[in-house]
XYZ file of C-alpha atoms in Angstrom:
577
model
C 140.104 154.756 -1.914
C 140.833 151.378 -0.289
C 143.225 150.606 -3.175
C 145.023 153.934 -2.734
C 145.425 153.449 1.026
C 146.891 149.993 0.544
C 149.396 151.317 -1.990
C 150.420 154.184 0.271
C 150.907 151.822 3.212
C 152.936 149.457 1.049
C 155.127 152.278 -0.180
C 155.753 153.571 3.333
C 156.919 150.134 4.506
C 159.494 149.618 1.746
C 163.092 149.510 2.926
C 165.114 152.238 1.223
C 162.003 153.389 -0.608
C 161.040 156.998 -1.153
C 158.165 158.604 -2.987
C 160.705 161.047 -4.313
C 162.537 158.114 -5.867
C 165.940 159.433 -4.781
C 168.489 156.652 -5.227
C 170.727 155.667 -2.295
C 173.923 157.672 -1.925
C 176.107 154.582 -2.126
C 176.241 152.130 -5.062
C 174.183 149.065 -4.329
C 175.779 145.683 -3.933
C 174.493 142.705 -5.852
C 172.966 141.324 -2.666
C 170.963 144.412 -1.793
C 169.867 144.891 -5.387
C 168.222 141.477 -5.433
C 166.150 142.078 -2.324
C 162.439 142.230 -3.126
C 162.108 145.132 -0.684
C 164.759 147.197 -2.417
C 162.795 149.305 -4.844
C 161.669 152.862 -5.274
C 157.951 153.472 -5.511
C 155.852 156.031 -7.332
C 152.173 155.949 -6.370
C 149.976 157.271 -9.201
C 146.424 156.000 -8.693
C 144.603 158.342 -11.063
C 141.091 158.275 -12.437
C 142.003 158.250 -16.136
C 139.146 156.783 -18.116
C 138.998 158.843 -21.328
C 139.598 156.985 -24.593
C 142.999 158.605 -25.127
C 144.309 157.267 -21.820
C 144.282 153.831 -23.447
C 145.501 154.974 -26.839
C 148.540 154.698 -29.063
C 148.180 157.478 -31.638
C 149.946 157.279 -34.996
C 151.113 160.556 -36.513
C 150.689 160.738 -40.285
C 152.281 163.314 -42.574
C 149.613 162.892 -45.300
C 151.753 164.072 -48.212
C 154.258 161.278 -47.548
C 152.101 158.359 -46.428
C 150.419 156.748 -49.445
C 149.559 158.184 -52.869
C 146.459 156.643 -54.430
C 146.329 158.782 -57.591
C 150.017 158.776 -58.526
C 150.635 162.530 -58.551
C 153.455 162.279 -56.030
C 151.540 163.530 -52.986
C 149.817 161.262 -50.490
C 146.083 161.685 -50.177
C 142.929 160.772 -48.254
C 142.196 157.724 -50.418
C 145.730 156.548 -49.836
C 145.356 156.823 -46.075
C 142.016 155.022 -46.245
C 143.704 152.191 -48.149
C 146.212 151.758 -45.323
C 143.784 151.714 -42.404
C 143.918 147.935 -42.212
C 147.683 148.152 -41.864
C 147.262 150.513 -38.903
C 144.585 148.283 -37.386
C 146.931 145.299 -37.695
C 149.773 147.318 -36.153
C 147.519 147.843 -33.168
C 147.245 151.617 -32.957
C 143.861 153.049 -32.034
C 144.277 156.680 -32.961
C 145.590 158.790 -35.845
C 146.924 162.333 -35.710
C 146.876 164.000 -39.124
C 149.232 166.905 -39.627
C 147.411 169.818 -41.348
C 144.809 168.860 -43.929
C 143.241 172.301 -44.496
C 143.829 174.276 -47.672
C 147.160 176.094 -47.435
C 149.750 177.581 -49.809
C 152.702 175.628 -48.386
C 153.575 171.941 -48.618
C 153.418 171.587 -44.827
C 150.050 173.259 -44.302
C 150.779 175.060 -41.056
C 149.747 178.368 -42.647
C 146.024 177.794 -43.179
C 144.487 179.658 -46.077
C 140.976 178.266 -45.627
C 139.697 176.777 -42.376
C 136.652 175.160 -43.970
C 138.117 173.293 -46.944
C 140.457 170.340 -47.043
C 143.767 170.532 -48.870
C 142.932 169.943 -52.535
C 146.225 168.071 -53.021
C 144.834 165.410 -50.681
C 141.391 165.068 -52.256
C 137.836 166.178 -51.713
C 135.755 166.734 -48.594
C 133.816 163.582 -49.447
C 137.041 161.584 -49.511
C 138.046 163.074 -46.176
C 134.683 162.182 -44.669
C 135.019 158.652 -46.033
C 138.461 158.362 -44.403
C 136.990 159.382 -41.030
C 134.093 156.935 -41.403
C 136.365 154.032 -42.392
C 138.728 154.764 -39.489
C 135.815 154.719 -37.074
C 134.628 151.381 -38.484
C 137.977 150.013 -37.320
C 137.684 151.682 -33.880
C 140.431 154.138 -34.781
C 139.971 157.737 -33.613
C 141.203 160.657 -35.735
C 142.477 164.000 -34.454
C 143.401 166.943 -36.653
C 146.306 169.343 -36.402
C 144.789 172.723 -35.614
C 146.807 175.941 -35.736
C 145.009 178.799 -33.993
C 148.031 180.932 -33.127
C 148.599 182.088 -36.714
C 147.315 181.683 -40.263
C 148.508 182.444 -43.785
C 149.053 186.015 -44.937
C 146.996 184.891 -47.957
C 143.938 184.204 -45.791
C 141.026 186.535 -46.493
C 140.994 187.673 -42.848
C 144.506 189.046 -43.124
C 143.861 190.700 -46.458
C 140.752 192.402 -45.073
C 142.533 193.426 -41.897
C 145.435 194.892 -43.876
C 142.901 196.934 -45.840
C 141.087 197.991 -42.643
C 137.785 196.536 -43.772
C 135.142 197.186 -41.091
C 135.023 194.438 -38.508
C 138.431 193.000 -39.445
C 140.706 195.828 -38.267
C 141.771 194.013 -35.057
C 141.867 190.389 -36.225
C 145.663 190.662 -36.055
C 148.178 192.570 -33.924
C 149.170 195.849 -35.582
C 151.558 198.650 -34.645
C 152.459 201.853 -36.402
C 156.076 201.532 -35.297
C 158.301 198.498 -34.822
C 159.572 198.157 -31.232
C 163.248 198.955 -30.961
C 164.086 196.186 -28.510
C 162.682 193.639 -26.105
C 160.963 191.536 -28.761
C 162.236 188.508 -30.643
C 161.310 184.927 -31.374
C 159.433 183.898 -28.238
C 161.448 180.700 -27.780
C 164.684 182.736 -27.632
C 165.891 185.450 -25.271
C 167.677 187.231 -28.134
C 166.262 190.685 -28.858
C 165.386 190.843 -32.550
C 162.162 192.797 -33.199
C 162.564 192.433 -36.979
C 162.120 188.665 -36.613
C 158.546 189.038 -35.353
C 157.314 192.487 -36.441
C 156.728 192.590 -40.199
C 155.866 195.522 -42.486
C 152.631 195.494 -44.468
C 152.547 197.878 -47.392
C 148.761 197.934 -47.718
C 148.172 199.067 -44.136
C 151.444 200.961 -43.771
C 151.959 199.264 -40.409
C 153.755 196.412 -38.719
C 152.062 193.150 -37.750
C 153.214 190.518 -35.296
C 154.114 187.071 -36.614
C 156.158 184.868 -34.303
C 156.766 182.248 -37.016
C 157.558 184.636 -39.847
C 155.950 187.181 -42.133
C 153.886 184.609 -44.032
C 152.198 183.465 -40.807
C 150.692 186.457 -38.958
C 149.488 185.848 -35.417
C 145.773 186.120 -34.756
C 144.621 188.560 -32.081
C 143.205 186.099 -29.570
C 142.170 188.859 -27.165
C 139.283 189.838 -29.433
C 135.948 188.113 -28.896
C 135.122 188.189 -32.599
C 138.280 186.153 -33.335
C 137.587 183.767 -30.457
C 134.071 183.227 -31.807
C 135.352 182.526 -35.322
C 137.805 179.916 -34.075
C 135.151 178.266 -31.920
C 132.949 178.137 -34.990
C 135.571 176.346 -37.069
C 136.251 173.834 -34.276
C 132.534 173.055 -34.213
C 132.540 172.529 -37.992
C 135.218 169.830 -37.856
C 133.880 168.146 -34.740
C 130.551 167.818 -36.530
C 132.441 166.211 -39.431
C 133.282 163.426 -36.999
C 136.834 164.202 -35.925
C 137.734 163.125 -32.394
C 139.793 166.096 -31.277
C 142.703 168.321 -32.110
C 146.450 168.488 -31.719
C 146.955 172.175 -30.942
C 150.022 173.736 -32.499
C 152.204 176.309 -30.735
C 149.944 176.704 -27.696
C 152.577 178.630 -25.733
C 152.376 181.691 -27.978
C 148.640 182.415 -28.157
C 148.493 185.764 -26.334
C 151.470 188.078 -25.832
C 151.504 190.435 -22.852
C 154.649 192.289 -23.934
C 158.162 191.555 -25.158
C 160.256 188.604 -24.022
C 159.563 186.745 -21.723
C 155.924 187.825 -21.933
C 155.548 186.365 -25.421
C 155.029 182.826 -24.131
C 153.155 180.951 -21.407
C 151.241 184.012 -20.228
C 148.189 183.852 -18.023
C 146.176 185.233 -20.921
C 147.385 182.331 -23.069
C 146.327 179.717 -20.536
C 142.996 181.507 -20.108
C 142.428 181.417 -23.879
C 143.004 177.667 -24.114
C 140.683 177.108 -21.178
C 137.950 179.042 -22.993
C 138.595 177.026 -26.164
C 138.468 173.769 -24.193
C 135.130 174.676 -22.666
C 133.686 175.321 -26.108
C 134.991 172.081 -27.607
C 133.668 170.036 -24.697
C 130.259 171.649 -25.096
C 130.160 170.268 -28.636
C 131.862 166.920 -28.077
C 132.633 166.048 -24.451
C 135.013 163.210 -25.328
C 137.076 165.189 -27.834
C 140.822 165.128 -27.149
C 142.788 168.377 -26.961
C 146.552 167.741 -26.878
C 149.022 170.588 -26.547
C 152.238 171.046 -28.471
C 154.274 172.992 -25.909
C 158.051 172.744 -26.271
C 159.028 173.445 -22.699
C 159.875 171.807 -19.388
C 157.270 169.556 -17.825
C 156.257 172.060 -15.140
C 155.514 174.700 -17.775
C 153.631 172.189 -19.916
C 151.590 171.140 -16.887
C 150.180 174.655 -16.540
C 148.057 174.161 -19.645
C 145.951 171.613 -17.799
C 144.819 174.506 -15.577
C 143.742 172.293 -12.686
C 141.562 170.178 -14.940
C 139.798 173.098 -16.616
C 142.197 173.363 -19.533
C 143.688 171.064 -22.141
C 143.454 167.292 -21.782
C 146.994 166.299 -22.593
C 150.426 167.554 -23.617
C 153.425 166.039 -25.327
C 156.414 165.033 -23.199
C 159.197 166.343 -25.434
C 161.862 165.325 -22.943
C 161.067 161.630 -23.212
C 162.348 160.889 -26.711
C 165.421 163.058 -26.244
C 166.255 161.200 -23.049
C 165.928 157.817 -24.782
C 168.222 158.938 -27.616
C 170.748 160.295 -25.142
C 170.764 157.009 -23.216
C 171.354 154.997 -26.380
C 173.584 157.465 -28.229
C 175.010 159.903 -25.671
C 177.294 161.574 -28.245
C 174.425 162.713 -30.486
C 173.413 166.355 -30.144
C 169.673 166.647 -30.686
C 168.282 169.538 -32.679
C 164.972 171.218 -31.987
C 162.636 173.651 -33.663
C 160.839 176.264 -31.546
C 162.067 174.983 -28.183
C 164.630 172.986 -26.252
C 165.193 169.284 -26.008
C 166.387 168.884 -22.468
C 169.920 168.949 -21.140
C 172.137 167.172 -23.640
C 175.280 167.723 -21.568
C 174.303 165.689 -18.519
C 175.059 161.978 -18.403
C 171.958 160.048 -19.381
C 171.296 156.560 -18.043
C 168.464 154.486 -16.682
C 168.140 156.797 -13.644
C 166.847 159.451 -16.038
C 163.985 157.140 -17.010
C 162.958 157.031 -13.381
C 163.495 160.767 -12.982
C 161.224 161.400 -15.972
C 158.400 159.434 -14.367
C 158.776 161.398 -11.147
C 158.894 164.686 -13.038
C 155.677 163.879 -14.882
C 153.955 162.956 -11.626
C 155.153 166.185 -9.980
C 154.105 168.483 -12.831
C 150.533 167.225 -13.385
C 148.606 163.954 -13.241
C 150.827 161.466 -15.044
C 148.024 160.590 -17.454
C 148.198 164.179 -18.765
C 151.572 163.617 -20.426
C 152.028 161.974 -23.824
C 155.485 160.444 -24.412
C 156.892 159.922 -27.905
C 160.280 159.360 -29.560
C 160.285 161.905 -32.419
C 157.864 163.887 -34.543
C 157.832 165.872 -37.802
C 159.836 168.777 -36.302
C 162.744 166.631 -35.103
C 165.398 164.496 -36.703
C 164.251 160.910 -37.150
C 165.295 158.701 -34.276
C 166.954 156.238 -36.675
C 169.254 159.003 -37.846
C 170.175 159.823 -34.246
C 170.760 156.112 -33.585
C 172.938 155.739 -36.696
C 170.564 153.197 -38.205
C 171.126 150.710 -35.379
C 168.092 148.405 -35.330
C 168.924 147.027 -31.887
C 168.928 150.520 -30.446
C 165.646 151.182 -32.200
C 164.196 148.059 -30.582
C 165.302 149.266 -27.147
C 163.693 152.637 -27.797
C 160.478 150.890 -28.854
C 160.500 148.714 -25.731
C 160.950 151.724 -23.483
C 158.243 153.765 -25.184
C 155.671 150.997 -25.322
C 156.027 150.189 -21.628
C 155.934 153.709 -20.205
C 152.651 155.104 -18.826
C 150.579 157.619 -20.733
C 149.031 158.251 -24.137
C 151.728 157.299 -26.649
C 152.459 158.775 -30.077
C 154.255 157.003 -32.907
C 155.578 158.956 -35.911
C 154.769 157.246 -39.217
C 157.551 154.908 -40.326
C 159.156 154.774 -36.911
C 157.941 151.200 -36.677
C 160.161 150.184 -39.628
C 163.120 152.400 -38.792
C 162.386 155.080 -41.396
C 165.350 157.449 -41.370
C 166.314 160.529 -43.378
C 168.626 161.457 -46.219
C 170.412 164.243 -44.346
C 169.784 167.121 -41.974
C 169.372 170.806 -42.705
C 165.763 171.076 -43.841
C 162.477 169.807 -42.441
C 161.663 167.961 -45.689
C 164.259 165.308 -44.817
C 162.337 164.480 -41.626
C 159.188 163.871 -43.662
C 160.325 161.254 -46.161
C 158.138 158.891 -48.170
C 156.748 155.891 -46.302
C 158.560 152.748 -47.472
C 155.903 150.154 -48.173
C 157.683 147.781 -50.556
C 161.110 147.093 -52.084
C 160.403 148.553 -55.502
C 161.330 151.826 -57.241
C 158.102 153.519 -56.113
C 158.680 152.336 -52.505
C 155.117 151.025 -52.773
C 154.037 154.641 -52.225
C 152.235 154.771 -55.589
C 152.366 153.157 -59.030
C 154.209 156.003 -60.763
C 157.402 156.495 -58.697
C 156.567 160.203 -58.553
C 157.511 161.789 -55.243
C 156.585 165.259 -54.037
C 160.017 165.553 -52.426
C 161.547 165.492 -55.913
C 159.252 168.250 -57.219
C 160.758 171.705 -56.919
C 157.385 173.483 -56.846
C 157.002 172.636 -53.153
C 160.222 174.421 -52.228
C 160.075 177.907 -53.788
C 162.667 179.190 -51.301
C 165.278 176.724 -52.618
C 167.123 177.831 -55.758
C 167.661 175.007 -58.251
C 165.997 172.437 -56.031
C 167.342 168.959 -56.734
C 165.117 165.985 -56.087
C 166.663 163.495 -53.716
C 164.202 160.848 -52.577
C 164.251 158.549 -55.627
C 168.040 158.232 -55.527
C 168.072 157.930 -51.750
C 165.534 155.111 -51.823
C 167.361 153.338 -54.644
C 170.327 152.962 -52.326
C 168.156 151.498 -49.569
C 166.195 148.926 -51.583
C 166.822 145.341 -50.625
C 168.073 146.175 -47.137
C 164.937 145.090 -45.311
C 163.685 148.635 -44.676
C 160.189 148.343 -46.134
C 156.940 147.251 -44.521
C 156.749 144.225 -46.819
C 160.260 143.039 -45.995
C 159.846 143.489 -42.263
C 156.428 141.877 -42.162
C 158.061 138.686 -43.412
C 160.853 138.793 -40.794
C 159.776 137.779 -37.295
C 162.882 139.462 -35.847
C 162.220 142.800 -37.558
C 161.620 146.110 -35.848
C 158.066 146.155 -37.254
C 157.178 142.835 -35.679
C 158.836 143.901 -32.442
C 156.539 146.934 -32.374
C 153.511 144.769 -33.157
C 154.285 142.405 -30.289
C 154.861 145.304 -27.866
C 151.643 147.047 -28.912
C 149.644 143.816 -28.591
C 150.922 143.263 -25.064
C 150.275 146.883 -24.119
C 146.736 146.761 -25.492
C 146.056 143.553 -23.539
C 147.438 144.894 -20.245
C 145.880 148.178 -19.075
C 148.311 148.331 -16.176
C 151.088 149.184 -18.668
C 149.114 152.231 -19.822
C 147.870 153.669 -16.538
C 149.316 151.868 -13.500
C 148.320 152.720 -9.933
C 151.930 152.327 -8.845
C 155.334 151.936 -10.490
C 158.189 150.231 -8.676
C 161.725 150.715 -9.934
C 164.376 148.139 -9.024
C 167.877 149.651 -9.301
C 169.597 146.309 -9.896
C 173.385 146.087 -9.902
C 173.700 145.651 -13.661
C 173.441 149.237 -14.933
C 172.387 148.024 -18.392
C 169.087 146.646 -17.093
C 165.870 148.610 -16.656
C 163.593 146.664 -14.297
C 160.207 148.014 -13.246
C 156.962 146.598 -11.922
C 153.633 148.200 -12.857
C 150.822 147.551 -10.383
C 147.109 148.037 -10.959
C 143.720 146.595 -10.158
C 144.277 143.728 -12.594
C 147.565 142.723 -10.965
C 151.157 143.530 -11.734
C 153.292 143.484 -14.895
C 157.075 143.275 -14.795
C 159.215 144.878 -17.505
C 162.868 143.913 -17.954
C 164.908 145.563 -20.724
C 168.548 145.193 -21.658
C 169.647 148.725 -22.586
C 172.848 147.384 -24.162
C 172.478 146.841 -27.948
C 175.614 144.701 -28.343
C 176.134 142.666 -25.169
C 174.005 140.288 -23.148
C 173.121 141.234 -19.587
C 172.681 139.090 -16.500
C 170.386 140.468 -13.836
C 169.688 139.256 -10.332
C 165.919 139.155 -9.923
C 163.780 140.338 -7.026
C 162.357 137.421 -5.064
C 158.840 138.462 -6.014
C 159.579 137.762 -9.680
C 161.076 134.310 -9.162
C 158.899 131.338 -10.170
C 156.742 130.132 -13.033
C 156.017 132.928 -15.501
C 154.717 133.493 -19.024
C 156.814 135.911 -21.061
C 154.214 138.058 -22.789
C 156.122 139.078 -25.934
C 156.877 135.525 -26.993
C 154.242 133.546 -25.095
C 157.057 131.380 -23.734
C 156.519 129.580 -20.426
C 159.509 130.090 -18.130
C 160.577 129.250 -14.629
C 162.622 132.173 -13.352
C 165.381 131.611 -10.858
C 167.545 134.058 -8.961
C 169.085 135.443 -12.163
C 168.082 136.034 -15.755
C 170.183 136.580 -18.852
C 168.919 138.898 -21.568
C 170.285 138.995 -25.065
C 171.444 142.318 -26.546
C 168.497 144.753 -26.713
C 166.116 142.087 -25.432
C 162.955 142.997 -23.580
C 160.851 140.660 -21.472
C 157.440 141.309 -19.988
C 155.961 139.072 -17.275
């Protein structure tokens, strides 16, 4: 309390300072920008002590990560073999996209909740992966889809046949609505997109994500009990929580807009949270909710609901700052306002928006994930821009997520299909990309893409054109100036400085040079200054606040420096003091 009062008093005494963070109406002169009192303050001061509040979580698409048996698909033994790499990178959590048995390559249409995907290995190999991760102090969360399952799941087959006890596991209607319904992330009326005919039952069932993925009826206690039971099963296997897919669409209360974000939906997730916490109090539940921050914040339900939620706006904002001409694409949601001018003020606005919508520690920033175009594609392969993006991400508050390969600038062959966003991890400059010993790649096997006529494999040829260009883990590990080593340095500094993860206060200095992002993070252990040149091609000179002037140690390089009134940063350079 004493700490909070001192921060509030300090903030109230700042000249030109506002908790709202509204910048002055007039452009600042160089003189005013260098005044140590000329900053905008955001007081946070939260009690955020769960393990995920200190975490950087690495998202793995298992089929593409590392293939130990050479069949072309990554597997549990492959991921186990790479745990030391992840430990060395510095991450302390792993999010696995679906690993339950499913008919699709992506696994988001579960066919069996209690068995692991046979393509990835056995239950024993999965359990060994969890145990080996824990030996390295790395937590593991699983992707859990409770909104819908596969139409090949026994529950759906029994429900379609009206087997006693299963009649209401799904949402059935004798007649398809004529209007008012459509994909819940769109206002377009298109009932045929979500109401699908079943010949066995002679009725229509609701499936927001398509006919192969019918929605479960989460208003029925028997279904709620079944899903609680499966969560218990995996928690007892040792997993540390769940990434919850499509949380916005759990319980519909009517046609659009009552297909998303309903009170019944939030109530369901609160019930699920209570059950999970009764089994494992420190389990993480993170929401995938593609929406604005205020909507996302509702799923916290005043501390009774989910623990965390992704900040989808963050990565889009970073891309827009670095590549304003790129139009971002999104699945199942929006990616912010791509028409407004994006600059460093939006970084500050994002922090304020997070604070306003929920406790800041609730939000989990990231750059891209498996449903979005790779950031390196959006940045046109520019490594300097990728370094700036890394510097911004690794110095923002919150639980951070890193999509596999992002640390080496993994890009994609082209757009148009999700498979291109989920390319093979590039471990070494050899024909197999170090992914296996056989140079077999699931992306080149047509059996995974039955909807594509005459599927043509692409990854082997794509990778052949990239070999020797320093885009593998092995090549970048040997280059101190690589993106990989930049990430490793940033992560090491973040892990050593808790104030970067969960500060009590953030001070933003709107210095005259618009290319420079200058913030101070303040916490019980002191303050950390972050200075980033947002320009990938030109150096930037910045006039420093008086409080920063003097003898300093630059944390990323370990270099001892004596800072004067100004500082020059090289293109894309970041400094942390």
